[in-house]
Amino acid sequence: MDMAKGLLRGLAGAAVVSATLLALAGCQDDDGKTGANGAKDGRNPVIAPGKPGERARTLSPEQAARERPDDTPNAADQTYVRGMIEHHRQALTMSALAPDRASAEAVKGLAERIAAAQKPEIGAMERWLARYPAPGGAGGAGGTGGMGGHDHGAMPGMATEQQLKELADARGTDFDRLFLKLMTAHHEGALKMAGQALAGGNNVAVEEMATEVVATQTAEIHRMRALG
């Protein structure tokens, strides 16, 4: 599962939980009554799945509504998504240089895979922002809001403008070496951002997105170190 798919699945997470909690437990009898654990007023009971090793519980509709998880995005979620959009965009900029400058086919292939994965991920994150705009309108879809636009210093792993210029001017093995160095640092920064989101965020979709970043970019870091 790539991160865009994980994000889209996460956006539906609350709906899935709600659907589970609102599932009917068995059928009513002809008198409209339910069993001993069901509702007594003719309404269908609600089954709440238990944790691993625990039995499911039968709840009233009111209890189910109260126990439904609240994954309302918080400031950490907003900061992560806005920042990661900017982070991904720089990765696309760096990867776009590889076809005409890299000498190693493995480096060209890596850059192609990064671009193919992160471009749709940006789209998914922009849709998340459209669904969950920041309070006060800061950082609309595709924006960076409190990240300050191009304030790269606010995000770990971002290459400086000078480093990007050096990468654009490099050719052959010099490009390969610098690309792997900068992109490895870039990915390591993404892992730090993901860790912050997992520690402080509240939204299911952002949690899945950050978890996917940890998995995919850790693997790519190992690959780049092997190439270097």
mmCIF file of C-alpha atoms in Angstrom:
data_model
loop_
_atom_site.group_PDB
_atom_site.id
_atom_site.type_symbol
_atom_site.label_atom_id
_atom_site.label_comp_id
_atom_site.label_asym_id
_atom_site.label_seq_id
_atom_site.Cartn_x
_atom_site.Cartn_y
_atom_site.Cartn_z
ATOM 1 C CA MET A 1 0.000 0.000 0.000
ATOM 2 C CA ASP A 2 1.485 3.375 -0.938
ATOM 3 C CA MET A 3 1.010 6.413 1.249
ATOM 4 C CA ALA A 4 -1.691 8.020 -0.946
ATOM 5 C CA LYS A 5 -3.790 4.894 -0.650
ATOM 6 C CA GLY A 6 -3.084 4.767 3.076
ATOM 7 C CA LEU A 7 -4.211 8.385 3.424
ATOM 8 C CA LEU A 8 -7.418 7.809 1.486
ATOM 9 C CA ARG A 9 -8.098 4.747 3.619
ATOM 10 C CA GLY A 10 -7.387 6.793 6.705
ATOM 11 C CA LEU A 11 -9.820 9.520 5.644
ATOM 12 C CA ALA A 12 -12.492 6.826 5.661
ATOM 13 C CA GLY A 13 -11.322 5.413 8.990
ATOM 14 C CA ALA A 14 -13.870 7.212 11.109
ATOM 15 C CA ALA A 15 -16.630 6.134 8.754
ATOM 16 C CA VAL A 16 -15.487 2.533 8.991
ATOM 17 C CA VAL A 17 -15.498 2.672 12.769
ATOM 18 C CA SER A 18 -18.925 4.239 12.740
ATOM 19 C CA ALA A 19 -20.237 1.599 10.380
ATOM 20 C CA THR A 20 -18.852 -1.125 12.615
ATOM 21 C CA LEU A 21 -20.404 0.352 15.710
ATOM 22 C CA LEU A 22 -23.738 0.724 13.961
ATOM 23 C CA ALA A 23 -23.817 -2.841 12.640
ATOM 24 C CA LEU A 24 -26.882 -4.811 13.642
ATOM 25 C CA ALA A 25 -26.476 -7.670 16.101
ATOM 26 C CA GLY A 26 -28.724 -10.469 14.921
ATOM 27 C CA CYS A 27 -32.360 -10.133 14.001
ATOM 28 C CA GLN A 28 -35.311 -8.962 15.990
ATOM 29 C CA ASP A 29 -38.047 -11.403 16.766
ATOM 30 C CA ASP A 30 -41.569 -10.910 15.528
ATOM 31 C CA ASP A 31 -42.449 -8.734 18.528
ATOM 32 C CA GLY A 32 -39.647 -6.268 17.768
ATOM 33 C CA LYS A 33 -37.783 -7.263 20.949
ATOM 34 C CA THR A 34 -34.157 -8.258 21.290
ATOM 35 C CA GLY A 35 -32.256 -10.738 23.409
ATOM 36 C CA ALA A 36 -30.971 -10.270 26.936
ATOM 37 C CA ASN A 37 -28.038 -8.165 25.810
ATOM 38 C CA GLY A 38 -29.984 -6.148 23.264
ATOM 39 C CA ALA A 39 -32.037 -3.014 23.411
ATOM 40 C CA LYS A 40 -35.303 -3.270 25.363
ATOM 41 C CA ASP A 41 -37.243 -0.634 23.457
ATOM 42 C CA GLY A 42 -37.476 -2.260 20.052
ATOM 43 C CA ARG A 43 -34.294 -0.693 18.696
ATOM 44 C CA ASN A 44 -31.494 -2.866 17.370
ATOM 45 C CA PRO A 45 -28.452 -3.201 19.664
ATOM 46 C CA VAL A 46 -24.976 -2.151 18.524
ATOM 47 C CA ILE A 47 -21.969 -4.465 18.573
ATOM 48 C CA ALA A 48 -18.642 -2.871 19.579
ATOM 49 C CA PRO A 49 -15.726 -5.178 18.661
ATOM 50 C CA GLY A 50 -13.449 -5.915 21.600
ATOM 51 C CA LYS A 51 -9.691 -5.513 21.715
ATOM 52 C CA PRO A 52 -7.560 -8.549 20.813
ATOM 53 C CA GLY A 53 -8.485 -11.321 23.236
ATOM 54 C CA GLU A 54 -11.591 -9.536 24.461
ATOM 55 C CA ARG A 55 -15.218 -10.285 23.624
ATOM 56 C CA ALA A 56 -17.391 -7.857 21.725
ATOM 57 C CA ARG A 57 -19.779 -5.699 23.738
ATOM 58 C CA THR A 58 -23.412 -4.914 23.063
ATOM 59 C CA LEU A 59 -24.183 -1.215 23.358
ATOM 60 C CA SER A 60 -27.160 1.036 22.954
ATOM 61 C CA PRO A 61 -27.020 3.495 20.031
ATOM 62 C CA GLU A 62 -26.355 6.292 22.529
ATOM 63 C CA GLN A 63 -23.454 4.416 24.111
ATOM 64 C CA ALA A 64 -21.991 3.649 20.691
ATOM 65 C CA ALA A 65 -22.114 7.322 19.723
ATOM 66 C CA ARG A 66 -20.338 8.313 22.940
ATOM 67 C CA GLU A 67 -17.602 5.698 22.503
ATOM 68 C CA ARG A 68 -16.858 6.421 18.874
ATOM 69 C CA PRO A 69 -13.221 7.582 18.647
ATOM 70 C CA ASP A 70 -12.671 11.296 18.111
ATOM 71 C CA ASP A 71 -9.873 11.721 15.571
ATOM 72 C CA THR A 72 -10.356 15.443 15.014
ATOM 73 C CA PRO A 73 -7.093 16.807 13.551
ATOM 74 C CA ASN A 74 -4.978 18.858 15.935
ATOM 75 C CA ALA A 75 -2.122 21.306 15.422
ATOM 76 C CA ALA A 76 0.436 18.496 15.072
ATOM 77 C CA ASP A 77 -1.610 16.910 12.272
ATOM 78 C CA GLN A 78 -1.938 20.214 10.430
ATOM 79 C CA THR A 79 1.751 21.044 10.796
ATOM 80 C CA TYR A 80 2.784 17.618 9.531
ATOM 81 C CA VAL A 81 0.614 17.624 6.421
ATOM 82 C CA ARG A 82 1.447 21.200 5.421
ATOM 83 C CA GLY A 83 5.138 20.605 6.025
ATOM 84 C CA MET A 84 5.255 17.256 4.249
ATOM 85 C CA ILE A 85 3.686 18.743 1.133
ATOM 86 C CA GLU A 86 6.571 21.228 0.945
ATOM 87 C CA HIS A 87 9.041 18.468 1.808
ATOM 88 C CA HIS A 88 7.724 16.237 -0.979
ATOM 89 C CA ARG A 89 7.815 19.082 -3.487
ATOM 90 C CA GLN A 90 11.525 19.546 -2.925
ATOM 91 C CA ALA A 91 12.064 15.812 -3.400
ATOM 92 C CA LEU A 92 10.292 16.114 -6.770
ATOM 93 C CA THR A 93 12.534 19.043 -7.714
ATOM 94 C CA MET A 94 15.651 17.051 -6.869
ATOM 95 C CA SER A 95 14.418 13.895 -8.602
ATOM 96 C CA ALA A 96 13.567 15.798 -11.798
ATOM 97 C CA LEU A 97 17.267 16.588 -12.248
ATOM 98 C CA ALA A 98 18.365 12.958 -12.361
ATOM 99 C CA PRO A 99 17.387 11.850 -15.898
ATOM 100 C CA ASP A 100 19.724 14.337 -17.608
ATOM 101 C CA ARG A 101 22.489 14.432 -15.000
ATOM 102 C CA ALA A 102 22.898 11.070 -13.261
ATOM 103 C CA SER A 103 25.323 8.489 -14.636
ATOM 104 C CA ALA A 104 24.186 5.422 -12.659
ATOM 105 C CA GLU A 105 21.006 3.745 -13.856
ATOM 106 C CA ALA A 106 20.270 2.789 -10.248
ATOM 107 C CA VAL A 107 20.228 6.481 -9.271
ATOM 108 C CA LYS A 108 17.971 7.341 -12.191
ATOM 109 C CA GLY A 109 15.635 4.512 -11.222
ATOM 110 C CA LEU A 110 15.562 5.625 -7.602
ATOM 111 C CA ALA A 111 14.705 9.189 -8.588
ATOM 112 C CA GLU A 112 11.955 7.938 -10.868
ATOM 113 C CA ARG A 113 10.418 5.838 -8.085
ATOM 114 C CA ILE A 114 10.557 8.731 -5.629
ATOM 115 C CA ALA A 115 8.775 11.023 -8.081
ATOM 116 C CA ALA A 116 6.184 8.393 -8.978
ATOM 117 C CA ALA A 117 5.331 7.843 -5.316
ATOM 118 C CA GLN A 118 5.457 11.352 -3.941
ATOM 119 C CA LYS A 119 3.521 13.216 -6.632
ATOM 120 C CA PRO A 120 0.222 11.398 -5.897
ATOM 121 C CA GLU A 121 0.977 11.620 -2.189
ATOM 122 C CA ILE A 122 1.032 15.407 -2.499
ATOM 123 C CA GLY A 123 -2.385 15.275 -4.148
ATOM 124 C CA ALA A 124 -3.743 13.121 -1.353
ATOM 125 C CA MET A 125 -2.380 15.460 1.309
ATOM 126 C CA GLU A 126 -3.869 18.468 -0.467
ATOM 127 C CA ARG A 127 -7.242 16.747 -0.431
ATOM 128 C CA TRP A 128 -6.792 16.133 3.297
ATOM 129 C CA LEU A 129 -6.143 19.851 3.823
ATOM 130 C CA ALA A 130 -9.234 20.706 1.810
ATOM 131 C CA ARG A 131 -11.272 18.461 4.083
ATOM 132 C CA TYR A 132 -9.618 19.697 7.270
ATOM 133 C CA PRO A 133 -8.666 23.350 6.746
ATOM 134 C CA ALA A 134 -6.575 24.874 9.482
ATOM 135 C CA PRO A 135 -8.361 27.197 11.939
ATOM 136 C CA GLY A 136 -8.427 30.721 10.612
ATOM 137 C CA GLY A 137 -7.804 29.572 7.051
ATOM 138 C CA ALA A 138 -4.043 29.215 7.473
ATOM 139 C CA GLY A 139 -2.421 26.807 5.078
ATOM 140 C CA GLY A 140 -5.183 26.017 2.614
ATOM 141 C CA ALA A 141 -4.925 23.141 0.183
ATOM 142 C CA GLY A 142 -1.416 23.033 -1.134
ATOM 143 C CA GLY A 143 -0.246 25.817 1.183
ATOM 144 C CA THR A 144 2.176 25.756 4.055
ATOM 145 C CA GLY A 145 0.408 28.125 6.421
ATOM 146 C CA GLY A 146 2.397 28.379 9.626
ATOM 147 C CA MET A 147 5.419 26.745 7.976
ATOM 148 C CA GLY A 148 6.152 30.138 6.445
ATOM 149 C CA GLY A 149 6.161 29.192 2.765
ATOM 150 C CA HIS A 150 9.785 28.524 1.933
ATOM 151 C CA ASP A 151 11.079 28.499 5.499
ATOM 152 C CA HIS A 152 13.071 25.340 4.897
ATOM 153 C CA GLY A 153 14.815 25.703 8.234
ATOM 154 C CA ALA A 154 11.550 24.756 9.935
ATOM 155 C CA MET A 155 11.708 21.274 8.442
ATOM 156 C CA PRO A 156 14.526 18.761 8.963
ATOM 157 C CA GLY A 157 16.329 17.400 5.937
ATOM 158 C CA MET A 158 15.463 20.164 3.500
ATOM 159 C CA ALA A 159 18.276 21.103 1.116
ATOM 160 C CA THR A 160 19.328 24.743 1.007
ATOM 161 C CA GLU A 161 19.049 26.834 -2.146
ATOM 162 C CA GLN A 162 22.837 26.620 -2.508
ATOM 163 C CA GLN A 163 22.757 22.836 -2.260
ATOM 164 C CA LEU A 164 20.026 22.663 -4.880
ATOM 165 C CA LYS A 165 22.102 24.859 -7.187
ATOM 166 C CA GLU A 166 25.137 22.615 -6.694
ATOM 167 C CA LEU A 167 22.998 19.583 -7.492
ATOM 168 C CA ALA A 168 21.663 21.203 -10.656
ATOM 169 C CA ASP A 169 25.204 22.064 -11.773
ATOM 170 C CA ALA A 170 26.605 18.579 -11.107
ATOM 171 C CA ARG A 171 26.933 15.893 -13.757
ATOM 172 C CA GLY A 172 27.781 12.197 -13.877
ATOM 173 C CA THR A 173 29.242 10.570 -10.794
ATOM 174 C CA ASP A 174 29.405 13.936 -9.013
ATOM 175 C CA PHE A 175 25.647 14.245 -9.393
ATOM 176 C CA ASP A 176 25.102 10.669 -8.221
ATOM 177 C CA ARG A 177 27.142 11.236 -5.078
ATOM 178 C CA LEU A 178 25.482 14.564 -4.205
ATOM 179 C CA PHE A 179 21.988 13.345 -5.021
ATOM 180 C CA LEU A 180 22.333 10.328 -2.741
ATOM 181 C CA LYS A 181 23.783 12.484 0.036
ATOM 182 C CA LEU A 182 21.063 15.141 -0.131
ATOM 183 C CA MET A 183 18.183 12.712 -0.630
ATOM 184 C CA THR A 184 19.313 10.521 2.252
ATOM 185 C CA ALA A 185 19.335 13.560 4.533
ATOM 186 C CA HIS A 186 15.970 14.564 3.076
ATOM 187 C CA HIS A 187 14.459 11.189 3.919
ATOM 188 C CA GLU A 188 15.958 11.226 7.399
ATOM 189 C CA GLY A 189 14.248 14.570 7.942
ATOM 190 C CA ALA A 190 10.956 13.082 6.798
ATOM 191 C CA LEU A 191 11.333 10.341 9.408
ATOM 192 C CA LYS A 192 11.755 12.966 12.129
ATOM 193 C CA MET A 193 8.635 14.772 10.943
ATOM 194 C CA ALA A 194 6.709 11.522 10.870
ATOM 195 C CA GLY A 195 7.824 10.701 14.388
ATOM 196 C CA GLN A 196 6.568 14.066 15.608
ATOM 197 C CA ALA A 197 3.191 13.470 13.961
ATOM 198 C CA LEU A 198 2.881 9.990 15.458
ATOM 199 C CA ALA A 199 3.755 11.322 18.897
ATOM 200 C CA GLY A 200 1.534 14.399 18.880
ATOM 201 C CA GLY A 201 -1.146 13.961 16.229
ATOM 202 C CA ASN A 202 -4.705 12.728 16.652
ATOM 203 C CA ASN A 203 -6.080 12.062 13.162
ATOM 204 C CA VAL A 204 -6.254 8.488 11.846
ATOM 205 C CA ALA A 205 -5.380 9.502 8.289
ATOM 206 C CA VAL A 206 -2.288 11.412 9.371
ATOM 207 C CA GLU A 207 -1.208 8.516 11.570
ATOM 208 C CA GLU A 208 -1.413 6.138 8.610
ATOM 209 C CA MET A 209 0.402 8.608 6.372
ATOM 210 C CA ALA A 210 3.227 9.054 8.867
ATOM 211 C CA THR A 211 3.482 5.305 9.450
ATOM 212 C CA GLU A 212 3.783 4.741 5.719
ATOM 213 C CA VAL A 213 6.523 7.357 5.467
ATOM 214 C CA VAL A 214 8.491 5.599 8.191
ATOM 215 C CA ALA A 215 8.220 2.268 6.367
ATOM 216 C CA THR A 216 8.903 3.374 2.797
ATOM 217 C CA GLN A 217 11.537 6.008 3.407
ATOM 218 C CA THR A 218 13.478 3.862 5.861
ATOM 219 C CA ALA A 219 13.740 1.240 3.122
ATOM 220 C CA GLU A 220 14.856 3.871 0.606
ATOM 221 C CA ILE A 221 17.489 5.195 2.996
ATOM 222 C CA HIS A 222 18.998 1.699 3.226
ATOM 223 C CA ARG A 223 18.939 1.462 -0.576
ATOM 224 C CA MET A 224 20.648 4.840 -1.035
ATOM 225 C CA ARG A 225 23.343 4.014 1.495
ATOM 226 C CA ALA A 226 24.034 0.813 -0.376
ATOM 227 C CA LEU A 227 24.350 2.740 -3.643
ATOM 228 C CA GLY A 228 26.619 5.346 -2.056
#
